Short mmCIF file of C-alpha atoms in Angstrom, two decimals:
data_model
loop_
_atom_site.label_atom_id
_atom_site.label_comp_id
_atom_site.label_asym_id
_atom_site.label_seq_id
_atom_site.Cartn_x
_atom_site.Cartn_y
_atom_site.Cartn_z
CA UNK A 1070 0.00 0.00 0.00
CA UNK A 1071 1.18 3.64 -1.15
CA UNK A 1072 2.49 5.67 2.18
CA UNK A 1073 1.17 8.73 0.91
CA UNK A 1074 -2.71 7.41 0.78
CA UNK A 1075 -1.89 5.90 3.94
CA UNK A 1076 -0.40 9.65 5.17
CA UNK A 1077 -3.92 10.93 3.62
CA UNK A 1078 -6.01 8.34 5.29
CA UNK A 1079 -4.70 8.93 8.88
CA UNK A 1080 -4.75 12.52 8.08
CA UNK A 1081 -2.81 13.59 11.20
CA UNK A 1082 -2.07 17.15 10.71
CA UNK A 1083 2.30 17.29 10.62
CA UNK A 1084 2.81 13.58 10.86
CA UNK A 1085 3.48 11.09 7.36
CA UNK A 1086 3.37 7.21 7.28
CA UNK A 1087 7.39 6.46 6.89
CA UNK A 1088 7.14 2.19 6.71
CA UNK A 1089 4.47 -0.52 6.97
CA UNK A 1090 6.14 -2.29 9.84
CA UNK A 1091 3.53 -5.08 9.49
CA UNK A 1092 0.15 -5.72 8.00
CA UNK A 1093 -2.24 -8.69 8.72
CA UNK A 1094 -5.76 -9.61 8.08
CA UNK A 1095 -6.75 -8.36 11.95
CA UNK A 1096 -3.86 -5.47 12.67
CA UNK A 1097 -1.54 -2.93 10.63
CA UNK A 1098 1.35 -1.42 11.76
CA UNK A 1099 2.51 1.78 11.01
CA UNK A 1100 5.66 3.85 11.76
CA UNK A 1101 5.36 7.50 11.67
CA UNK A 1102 7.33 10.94 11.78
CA UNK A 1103 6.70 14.42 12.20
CA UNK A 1104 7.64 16.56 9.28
CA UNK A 1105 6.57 19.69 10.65
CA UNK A 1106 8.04 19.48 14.16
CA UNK A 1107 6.62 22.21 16.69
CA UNK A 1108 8.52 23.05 19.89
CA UNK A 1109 7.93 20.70 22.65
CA UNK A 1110 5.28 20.84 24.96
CA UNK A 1111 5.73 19.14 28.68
CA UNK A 1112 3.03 16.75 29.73
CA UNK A 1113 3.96 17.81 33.42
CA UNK A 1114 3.58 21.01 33.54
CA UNK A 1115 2.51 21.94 30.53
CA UNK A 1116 4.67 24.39 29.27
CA UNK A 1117 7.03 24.98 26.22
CA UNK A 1118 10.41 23.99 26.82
CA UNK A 1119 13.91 24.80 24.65
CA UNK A 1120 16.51 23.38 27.08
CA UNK A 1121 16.67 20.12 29.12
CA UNK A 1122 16.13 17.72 25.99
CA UNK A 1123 17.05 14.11 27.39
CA UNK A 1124 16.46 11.76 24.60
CA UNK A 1125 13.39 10.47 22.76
CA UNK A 1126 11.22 7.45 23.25
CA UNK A 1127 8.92 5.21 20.65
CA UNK A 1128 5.60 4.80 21.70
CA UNK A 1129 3.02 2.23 20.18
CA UNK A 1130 -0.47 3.97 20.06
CA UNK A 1131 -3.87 2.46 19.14
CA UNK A 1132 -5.77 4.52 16.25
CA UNK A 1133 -9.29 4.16 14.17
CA UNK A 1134 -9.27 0.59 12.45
CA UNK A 1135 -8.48 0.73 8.39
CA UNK A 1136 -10.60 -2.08 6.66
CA UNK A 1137 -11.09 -3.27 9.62
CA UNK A 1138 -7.58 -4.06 10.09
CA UNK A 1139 -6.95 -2.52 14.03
CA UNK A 1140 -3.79 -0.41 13.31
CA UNK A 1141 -1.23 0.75 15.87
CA UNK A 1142 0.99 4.05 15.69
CA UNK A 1143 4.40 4.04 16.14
CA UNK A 1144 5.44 7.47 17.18
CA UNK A 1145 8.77 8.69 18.59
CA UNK A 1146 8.34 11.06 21.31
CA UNK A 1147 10.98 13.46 22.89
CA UNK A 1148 11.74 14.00 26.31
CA UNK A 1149 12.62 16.31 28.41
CA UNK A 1150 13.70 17.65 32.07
CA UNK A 1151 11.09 19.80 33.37
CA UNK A 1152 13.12 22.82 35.28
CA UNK A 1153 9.79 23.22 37.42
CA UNK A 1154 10.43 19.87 39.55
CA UNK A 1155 13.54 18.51 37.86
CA UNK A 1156 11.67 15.36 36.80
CA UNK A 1157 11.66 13.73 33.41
CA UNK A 1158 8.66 13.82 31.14
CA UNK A 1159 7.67 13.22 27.67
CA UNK A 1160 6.09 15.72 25.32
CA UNK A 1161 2.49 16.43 24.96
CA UNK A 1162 1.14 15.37 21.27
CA UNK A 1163 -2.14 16.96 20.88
CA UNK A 1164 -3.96 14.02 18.83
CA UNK A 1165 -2.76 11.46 21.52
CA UNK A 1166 -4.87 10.94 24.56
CA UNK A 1167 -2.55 11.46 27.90
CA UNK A 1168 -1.72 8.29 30.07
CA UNK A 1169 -3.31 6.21 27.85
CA UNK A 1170 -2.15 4.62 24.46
CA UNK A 1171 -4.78 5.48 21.72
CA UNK A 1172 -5.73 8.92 19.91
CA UNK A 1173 -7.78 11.56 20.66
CA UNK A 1174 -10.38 10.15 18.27
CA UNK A 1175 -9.94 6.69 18.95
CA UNK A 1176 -10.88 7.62 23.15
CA UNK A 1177 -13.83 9.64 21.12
CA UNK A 1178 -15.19 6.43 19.55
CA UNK A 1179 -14.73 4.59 22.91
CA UNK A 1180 -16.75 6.95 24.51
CA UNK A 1181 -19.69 6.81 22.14
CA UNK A 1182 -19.91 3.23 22.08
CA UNK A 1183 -20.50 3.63 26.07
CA UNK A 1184 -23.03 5.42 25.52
CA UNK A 1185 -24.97 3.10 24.12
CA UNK A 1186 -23.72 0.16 25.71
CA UNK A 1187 -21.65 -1.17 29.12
CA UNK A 1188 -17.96 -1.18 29.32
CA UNK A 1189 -17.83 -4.77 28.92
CA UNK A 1190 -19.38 -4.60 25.19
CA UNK A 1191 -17.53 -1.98 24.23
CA UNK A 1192 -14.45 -3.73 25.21
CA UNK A 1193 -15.27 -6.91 23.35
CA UNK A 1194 -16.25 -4.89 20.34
CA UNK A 1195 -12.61 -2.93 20.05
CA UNK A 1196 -10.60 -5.46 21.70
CA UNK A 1197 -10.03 -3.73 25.05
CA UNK A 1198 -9.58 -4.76 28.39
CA UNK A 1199 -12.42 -3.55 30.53
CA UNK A 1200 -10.06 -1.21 32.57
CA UNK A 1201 -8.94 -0.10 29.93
CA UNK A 1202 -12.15 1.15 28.59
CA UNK A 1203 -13.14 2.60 32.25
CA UNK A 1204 -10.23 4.37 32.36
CA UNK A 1205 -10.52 6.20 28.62
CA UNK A 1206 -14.12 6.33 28.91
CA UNK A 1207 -14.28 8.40 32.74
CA UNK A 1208 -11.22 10.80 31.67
CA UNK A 1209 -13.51 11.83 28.35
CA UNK A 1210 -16.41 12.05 30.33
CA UNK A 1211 -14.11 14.57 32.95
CA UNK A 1212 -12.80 16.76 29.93
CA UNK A 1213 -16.56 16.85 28.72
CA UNK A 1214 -17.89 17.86 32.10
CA UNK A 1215 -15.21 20.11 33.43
CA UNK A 1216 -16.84 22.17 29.77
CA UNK A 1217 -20.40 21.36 30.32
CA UNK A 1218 -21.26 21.06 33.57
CA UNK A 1219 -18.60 23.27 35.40
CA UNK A 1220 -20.09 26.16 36.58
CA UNK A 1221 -23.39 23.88 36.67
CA UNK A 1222 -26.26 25.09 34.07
CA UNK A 1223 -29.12 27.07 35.59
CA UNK A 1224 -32.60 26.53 34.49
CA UNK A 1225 -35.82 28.38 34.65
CA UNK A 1226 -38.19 25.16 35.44
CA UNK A 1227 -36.74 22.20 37.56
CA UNK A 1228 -37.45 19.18 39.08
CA UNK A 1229 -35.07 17.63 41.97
CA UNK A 1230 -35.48 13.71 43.35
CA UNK A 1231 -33.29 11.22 44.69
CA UNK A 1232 -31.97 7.89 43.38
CA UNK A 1233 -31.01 5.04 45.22
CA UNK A 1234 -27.59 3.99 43.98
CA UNK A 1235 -26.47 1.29 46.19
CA UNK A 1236 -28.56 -0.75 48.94
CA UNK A 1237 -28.67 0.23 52.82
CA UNK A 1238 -30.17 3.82 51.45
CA UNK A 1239 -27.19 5.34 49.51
CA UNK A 1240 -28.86 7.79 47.66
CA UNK A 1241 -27.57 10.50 44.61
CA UNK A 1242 -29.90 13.78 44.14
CA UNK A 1243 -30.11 14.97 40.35
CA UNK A 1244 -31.69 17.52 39.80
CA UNK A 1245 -33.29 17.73 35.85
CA UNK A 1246 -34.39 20.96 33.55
CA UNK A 1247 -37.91 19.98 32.54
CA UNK A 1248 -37.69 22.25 29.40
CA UNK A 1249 -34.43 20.82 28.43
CA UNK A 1250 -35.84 17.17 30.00
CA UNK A 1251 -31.76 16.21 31.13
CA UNK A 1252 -30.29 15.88 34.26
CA UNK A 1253 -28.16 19.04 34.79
CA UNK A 1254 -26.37 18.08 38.12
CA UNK A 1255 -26.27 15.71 40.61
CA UNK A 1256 -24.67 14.81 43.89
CA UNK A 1257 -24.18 11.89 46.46
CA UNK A 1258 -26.68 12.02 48.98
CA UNK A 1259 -30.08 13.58 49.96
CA UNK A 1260 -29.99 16.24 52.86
CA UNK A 1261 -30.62 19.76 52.33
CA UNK A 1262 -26.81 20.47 52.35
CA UNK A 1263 -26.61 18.51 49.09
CA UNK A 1264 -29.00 20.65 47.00
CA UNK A 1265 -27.46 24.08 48.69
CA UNK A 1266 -24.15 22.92 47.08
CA UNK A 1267 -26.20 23.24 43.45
CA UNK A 1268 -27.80 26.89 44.52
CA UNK A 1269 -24.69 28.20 45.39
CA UNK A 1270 -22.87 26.72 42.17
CA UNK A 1271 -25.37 28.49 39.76
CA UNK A 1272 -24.88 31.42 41.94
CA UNK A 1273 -27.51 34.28 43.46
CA UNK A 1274 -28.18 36.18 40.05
CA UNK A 1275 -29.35 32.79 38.56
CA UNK A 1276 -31.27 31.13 41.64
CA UNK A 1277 -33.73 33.91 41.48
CA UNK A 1278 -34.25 33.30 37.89
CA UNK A 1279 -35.72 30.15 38.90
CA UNK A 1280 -39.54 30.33 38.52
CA UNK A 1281 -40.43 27.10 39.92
CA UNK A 1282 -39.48 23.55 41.31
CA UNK A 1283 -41.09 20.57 41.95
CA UNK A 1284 -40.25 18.21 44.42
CA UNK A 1285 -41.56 14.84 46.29
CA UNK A 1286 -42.54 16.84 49.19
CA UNK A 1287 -39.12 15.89 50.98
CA UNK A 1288 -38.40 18.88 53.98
CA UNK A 1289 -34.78 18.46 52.96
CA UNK A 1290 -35.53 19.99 49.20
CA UNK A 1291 -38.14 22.47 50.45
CA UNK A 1292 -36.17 23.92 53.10
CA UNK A 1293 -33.14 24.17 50.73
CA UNK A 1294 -35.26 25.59 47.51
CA UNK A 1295 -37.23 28.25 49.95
CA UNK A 1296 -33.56 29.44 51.37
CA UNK A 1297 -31.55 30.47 47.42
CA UNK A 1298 -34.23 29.99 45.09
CA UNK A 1299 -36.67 32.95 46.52
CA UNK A 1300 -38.56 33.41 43.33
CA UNK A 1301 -39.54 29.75 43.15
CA UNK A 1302 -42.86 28.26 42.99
CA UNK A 1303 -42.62 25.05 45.20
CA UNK A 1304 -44.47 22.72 43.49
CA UNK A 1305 -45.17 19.04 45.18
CA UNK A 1306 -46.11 17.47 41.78
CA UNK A 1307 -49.17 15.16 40.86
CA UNK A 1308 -47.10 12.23 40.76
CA UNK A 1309 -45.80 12.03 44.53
CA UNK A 1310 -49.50 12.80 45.75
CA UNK A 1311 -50.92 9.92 43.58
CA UNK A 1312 -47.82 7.62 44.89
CA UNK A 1313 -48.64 8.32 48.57
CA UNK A 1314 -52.09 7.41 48.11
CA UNK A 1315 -50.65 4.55 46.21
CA UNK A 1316 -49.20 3.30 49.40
CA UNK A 1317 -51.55 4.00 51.60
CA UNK A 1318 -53.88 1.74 50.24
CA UNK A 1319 -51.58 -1.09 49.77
CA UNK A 1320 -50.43 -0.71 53.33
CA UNK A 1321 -54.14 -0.95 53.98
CA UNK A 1322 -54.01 -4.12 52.05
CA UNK A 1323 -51.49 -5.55 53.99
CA UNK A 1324 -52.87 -5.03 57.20
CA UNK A 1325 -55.92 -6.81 55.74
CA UNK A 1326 -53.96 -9.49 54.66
CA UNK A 1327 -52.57 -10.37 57.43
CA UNK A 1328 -55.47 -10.29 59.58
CA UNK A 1329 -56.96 -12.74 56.97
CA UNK A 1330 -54.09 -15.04 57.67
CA UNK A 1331 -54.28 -14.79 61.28
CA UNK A 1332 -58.18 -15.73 60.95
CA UNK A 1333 -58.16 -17.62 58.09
CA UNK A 1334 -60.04 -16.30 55.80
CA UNK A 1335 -59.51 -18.14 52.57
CA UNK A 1336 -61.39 -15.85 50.86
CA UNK A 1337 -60.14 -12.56 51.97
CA UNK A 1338 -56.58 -13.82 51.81
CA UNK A 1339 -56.91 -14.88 47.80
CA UNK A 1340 -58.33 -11.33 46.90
CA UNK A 1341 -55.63 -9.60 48.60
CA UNK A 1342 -52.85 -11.08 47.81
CA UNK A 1343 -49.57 -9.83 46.47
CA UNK A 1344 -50.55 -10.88 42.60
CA UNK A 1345 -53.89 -8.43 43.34
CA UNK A 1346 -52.30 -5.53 44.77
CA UNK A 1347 -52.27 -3.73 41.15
CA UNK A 1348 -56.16 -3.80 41.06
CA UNK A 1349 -56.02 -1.15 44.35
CA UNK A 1350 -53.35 0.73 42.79
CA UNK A 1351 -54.77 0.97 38.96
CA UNK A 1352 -57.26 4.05 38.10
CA UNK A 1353 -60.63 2.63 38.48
CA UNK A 1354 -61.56 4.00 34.68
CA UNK A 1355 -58.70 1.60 33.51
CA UNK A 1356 -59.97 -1.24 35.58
CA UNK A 1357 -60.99 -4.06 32.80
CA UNK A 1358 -63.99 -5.62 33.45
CA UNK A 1359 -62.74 -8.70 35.36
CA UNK A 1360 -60.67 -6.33 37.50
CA UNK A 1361 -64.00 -4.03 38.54
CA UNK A 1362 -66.06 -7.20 39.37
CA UNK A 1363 -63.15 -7.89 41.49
CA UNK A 1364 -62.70 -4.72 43.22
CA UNK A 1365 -66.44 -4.84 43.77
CA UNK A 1366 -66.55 -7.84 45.65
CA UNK A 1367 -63.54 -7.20 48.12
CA UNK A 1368 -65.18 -3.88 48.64
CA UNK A 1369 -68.36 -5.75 49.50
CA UNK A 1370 -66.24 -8.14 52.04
CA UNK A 1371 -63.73 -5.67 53.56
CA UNK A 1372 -64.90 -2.45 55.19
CA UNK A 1373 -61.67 -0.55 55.71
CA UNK A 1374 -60.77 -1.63 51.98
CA UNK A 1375 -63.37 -0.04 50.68
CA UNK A 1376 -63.18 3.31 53.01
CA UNK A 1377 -59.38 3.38 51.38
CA UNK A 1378 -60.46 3.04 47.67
CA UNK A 1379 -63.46 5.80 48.78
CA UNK A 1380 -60.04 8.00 49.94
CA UNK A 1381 -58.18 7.37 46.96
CA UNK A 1382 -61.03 8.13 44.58
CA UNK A 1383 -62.39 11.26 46.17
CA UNK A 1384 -58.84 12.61 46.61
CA UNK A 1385 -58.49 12.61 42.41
CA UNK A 1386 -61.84 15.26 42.77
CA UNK A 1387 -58.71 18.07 43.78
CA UNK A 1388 -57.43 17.53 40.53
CA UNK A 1389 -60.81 17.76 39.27
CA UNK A 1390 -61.57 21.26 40.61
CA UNK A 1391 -61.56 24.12 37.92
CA UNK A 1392 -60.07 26.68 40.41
CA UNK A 1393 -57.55 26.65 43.05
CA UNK A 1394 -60.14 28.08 45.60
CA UNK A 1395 -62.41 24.94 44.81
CA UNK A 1396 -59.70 22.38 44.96
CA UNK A 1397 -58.64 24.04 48.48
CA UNK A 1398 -62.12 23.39 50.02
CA UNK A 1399 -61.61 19.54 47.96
CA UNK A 1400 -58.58 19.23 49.84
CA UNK A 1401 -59.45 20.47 53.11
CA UNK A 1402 -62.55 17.96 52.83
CA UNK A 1403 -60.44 15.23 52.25
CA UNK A 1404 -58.19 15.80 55.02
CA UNK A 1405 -61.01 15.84 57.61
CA UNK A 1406 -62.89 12.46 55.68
CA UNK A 1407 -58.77 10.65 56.06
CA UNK A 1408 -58.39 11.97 59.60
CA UNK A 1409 -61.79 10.66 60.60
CA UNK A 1410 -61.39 7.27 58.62
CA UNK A 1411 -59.40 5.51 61.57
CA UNK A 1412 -56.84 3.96 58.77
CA UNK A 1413 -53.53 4.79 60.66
CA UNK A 1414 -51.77 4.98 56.51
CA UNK A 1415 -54.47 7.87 55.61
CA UNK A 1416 -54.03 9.47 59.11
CA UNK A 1417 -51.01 9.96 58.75
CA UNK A 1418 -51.06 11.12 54.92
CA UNK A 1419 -53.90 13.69 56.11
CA UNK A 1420 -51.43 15.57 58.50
CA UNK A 1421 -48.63 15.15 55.45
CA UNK A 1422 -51.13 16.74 53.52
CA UNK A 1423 -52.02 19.15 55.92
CA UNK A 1424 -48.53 20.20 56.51
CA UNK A 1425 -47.72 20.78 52.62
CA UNK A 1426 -51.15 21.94 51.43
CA UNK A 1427 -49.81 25.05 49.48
CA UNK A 1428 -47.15 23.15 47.44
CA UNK A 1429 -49.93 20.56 46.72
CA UNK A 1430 -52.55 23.55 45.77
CA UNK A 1431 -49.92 25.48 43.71
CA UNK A 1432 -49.89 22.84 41.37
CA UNK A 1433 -52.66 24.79 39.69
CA UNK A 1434 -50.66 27.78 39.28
CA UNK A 1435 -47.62 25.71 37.40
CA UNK A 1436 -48.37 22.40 36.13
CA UNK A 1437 -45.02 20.82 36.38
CA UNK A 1438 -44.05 18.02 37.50
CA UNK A 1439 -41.01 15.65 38.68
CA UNK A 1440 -42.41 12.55 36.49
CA UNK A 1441 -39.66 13.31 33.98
CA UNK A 1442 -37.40 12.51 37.59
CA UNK A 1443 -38.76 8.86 37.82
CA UNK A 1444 -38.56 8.03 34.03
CA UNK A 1445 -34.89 9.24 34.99
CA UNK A 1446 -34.61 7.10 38.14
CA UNK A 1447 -35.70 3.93 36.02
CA UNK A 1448 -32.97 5.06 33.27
CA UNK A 1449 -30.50 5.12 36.00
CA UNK A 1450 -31.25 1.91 37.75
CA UNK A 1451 -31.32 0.25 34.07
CA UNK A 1452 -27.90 1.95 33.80
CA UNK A 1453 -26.81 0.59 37.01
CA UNK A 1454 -28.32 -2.98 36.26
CA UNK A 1455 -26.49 -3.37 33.22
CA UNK A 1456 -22.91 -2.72 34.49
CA UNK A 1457 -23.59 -5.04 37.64
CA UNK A 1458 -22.89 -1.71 39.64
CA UNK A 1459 -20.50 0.83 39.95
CA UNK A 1460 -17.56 0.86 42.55
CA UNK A 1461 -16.82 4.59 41.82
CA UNK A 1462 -19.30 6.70 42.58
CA UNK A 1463 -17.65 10.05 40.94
CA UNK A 1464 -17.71 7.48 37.36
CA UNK A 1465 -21.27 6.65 38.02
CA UNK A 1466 -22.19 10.28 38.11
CA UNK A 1467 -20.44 10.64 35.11
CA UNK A 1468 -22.40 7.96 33.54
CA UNK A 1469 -25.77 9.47 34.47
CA UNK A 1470 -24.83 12.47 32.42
CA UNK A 1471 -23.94 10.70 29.42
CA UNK A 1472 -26.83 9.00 29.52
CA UNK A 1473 -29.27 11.26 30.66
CA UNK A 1474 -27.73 14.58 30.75
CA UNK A 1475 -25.49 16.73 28.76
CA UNK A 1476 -23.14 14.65 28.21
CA UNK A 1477 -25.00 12.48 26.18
CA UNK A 1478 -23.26 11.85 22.18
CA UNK A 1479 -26.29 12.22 20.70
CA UNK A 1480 -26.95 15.84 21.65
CA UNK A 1481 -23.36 16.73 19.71
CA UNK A 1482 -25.45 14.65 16.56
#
């Protein structure tokens, strides 16, 4: 093969192909020298440097396959003594990725394939070991955020939730533009501390630019969003509410349950079981018809089952309401009705409820919500599925914001 189409084909700018040192069906390689030699650069400190010159050094560097023939680099580099700390170091090439033996857009392509796959598939794909990979794969992902993400983005409308990220309640808060819909920042851990660290990043100017946020209802984020983000509308979104009712009635159902078992009621027990539970939890509208003649019957059977399905459906009536002043009185009905209903699960939601009436009510002055947060979440546990976990927590951050977040290769596309 011609040297000078290979020169072309490589196209690395001041470099030419010099001699095929070998060429297989599987790998090709290639010895090359600079023609236009610049003054050399220190990969210590990072400077120019005239004096000190100690030598050179041949390094063999993986690039972009050729007909898909994997082809290695062999480039001489120079050294020198850095006057700084009197060490020696090797100059800086700017197509060649630092500490790790492959070019600039070879470490590229690595780090698009992981963004659509794990490590481990990307590594069988190209041949790499899987440290390998993690290692060219989280220094990209640094270089991308230390652009992106550092200061962190502001946003007008957001939504902030936690993530579990490793059992015994390990938990990372990200916190996501809805207009954008990607995960702008996130953090290890949950406490009101955490989220400051985000207001403060974006600064004063742009935390009162922030016209509303909605949250789970957790004190932590309310206490933290009412303190920098003055201008906010706190907004606990439609999707928490429903999910506390959600729980209330299958904690319901489980006290049920087990009384069933205790007095054996056969009946009882086999339309309350586990493989039912979805039939409590499902809109009654989407019920099918099997499922209502079901729901009837336990209703008919089970008092304080059916006083918790009356809860959950005349709760959706605040939703309902055309105006916020008619969805307060809703609300302040229901409260009373759960308080009244002697189910300890609705009790204690009615005082919840109580406690963070406005944020539920001003729901009808922004409809936003922190939905786009779970679909997130379920990304993010698929994420951490997939790769069998992550030991590095700073890498799995990373990862979130390639995957959901701004970071991600497509948005460059």
């Amino acid at each position: 093969m011609d040297l000078n189409t290979l020169t072309k084909l490589l196209n690395i700018p001041g470099y030419k192909v010099v001699e095929i040192i070998s060429m297989t069906e599987d790998e090709m390689h290639l010895r090359l020298e600079a023609y236009k030699r610049k003054e050399a650069v220190c990969s210590g400190c990072g400077e120019v440097h005239k004096t000190g010159y100690h030598g050179e050094t041949e390094v063999i560097v993986e690039d972009l396959p050729i007909s898909e023939r994997r082809v290695y680099l062999h480039v001489k580099k120079r050294r020198y003594r850095c006057p700084k700390d009197g060490k020696i170091y090797v100059e800086k090439i700017s197509w060649l990725k630092k500490r790790v033996r492959v070019t600039y857009r070879f470490a590229r392509q690595v780090n698009r394939l992981t963004g659509i796959t794990t490590n481990q598939e990307a590594g069988w794909y190209l041949g790499l070991d899987d440290e390998v990979v993690y290692r060219i794969d989280k220094e990209i992902l640094e270089e991308q955020a230390k652009e992106k993400l550092n200061p962190p983005p502001s946003a007008i409308h957001i939504s902030v939730d936690e993530v579990s990220y490793r059992k015994y309640h390990r938990y990372l808060t990200n916190v996501i533009d809805t207009d954008k819909r990607v995960v702008i920042w996130n953090a290890k851990g949950r406490k009101s501390e955490v989220l400051n660290r985000y207001y403060e990043g974006i600064g004063e100017r742009d935390c009162k630019k922030i016209k509303s946020v909605a949250l789970d209802g957790a004190r932590h984020y309310i206490s933290s969003t009412n303190k920098y983000a003055v201008n906010a509308l706190i907004v606990y979104d439609k999707f928490h509410v429903i999910q506390n009712l959600n729980r209330a009635v299958d904690r319901v159902r489980k006290d049920e349950l087990q009384k069933a078992r205790k007095e054996e009621n056969e009946e009882l027990v086999e339309l309350v079981n586990c493989r039912q539970r979805f039939i409590l939890l499902k809109n009654k509208k989407n019920l099918t018809e099997n499922q209502a003649e079901h729901l009837k019957k336990l209703c008919e059977i089970n008092r304080f089952i059916y006083k918790a399905m009356l809860l959950k459906e005349s709760f959706l009536e605040v939703y309902s309401s055309n105006d916020i002043k008619q969805a307060e009185e809703c609300l302040n009905k229901w409260i009373k009705q759960a308080w009244s209903s002697c189910l300890k699960p609705f009790v204690e939601l009615s005082y919840k409820f109580k406690e963070k009436m406005q944020y539920i009510l001003n729901w009808f002055h922004k409809k936003i919500s922190s939905a786009i947060s779970e679909g997130f979440n379920n990304k993010i546990k698929r994420l951490k599925r997939m790769a069998y976990g992550y030991k590095d927590i700073n890498y799995f951050r990373l990862k979130i914001h390639q995957h959901c977040g701004l970071l991600n290769p497509r948005l460059n596309t």
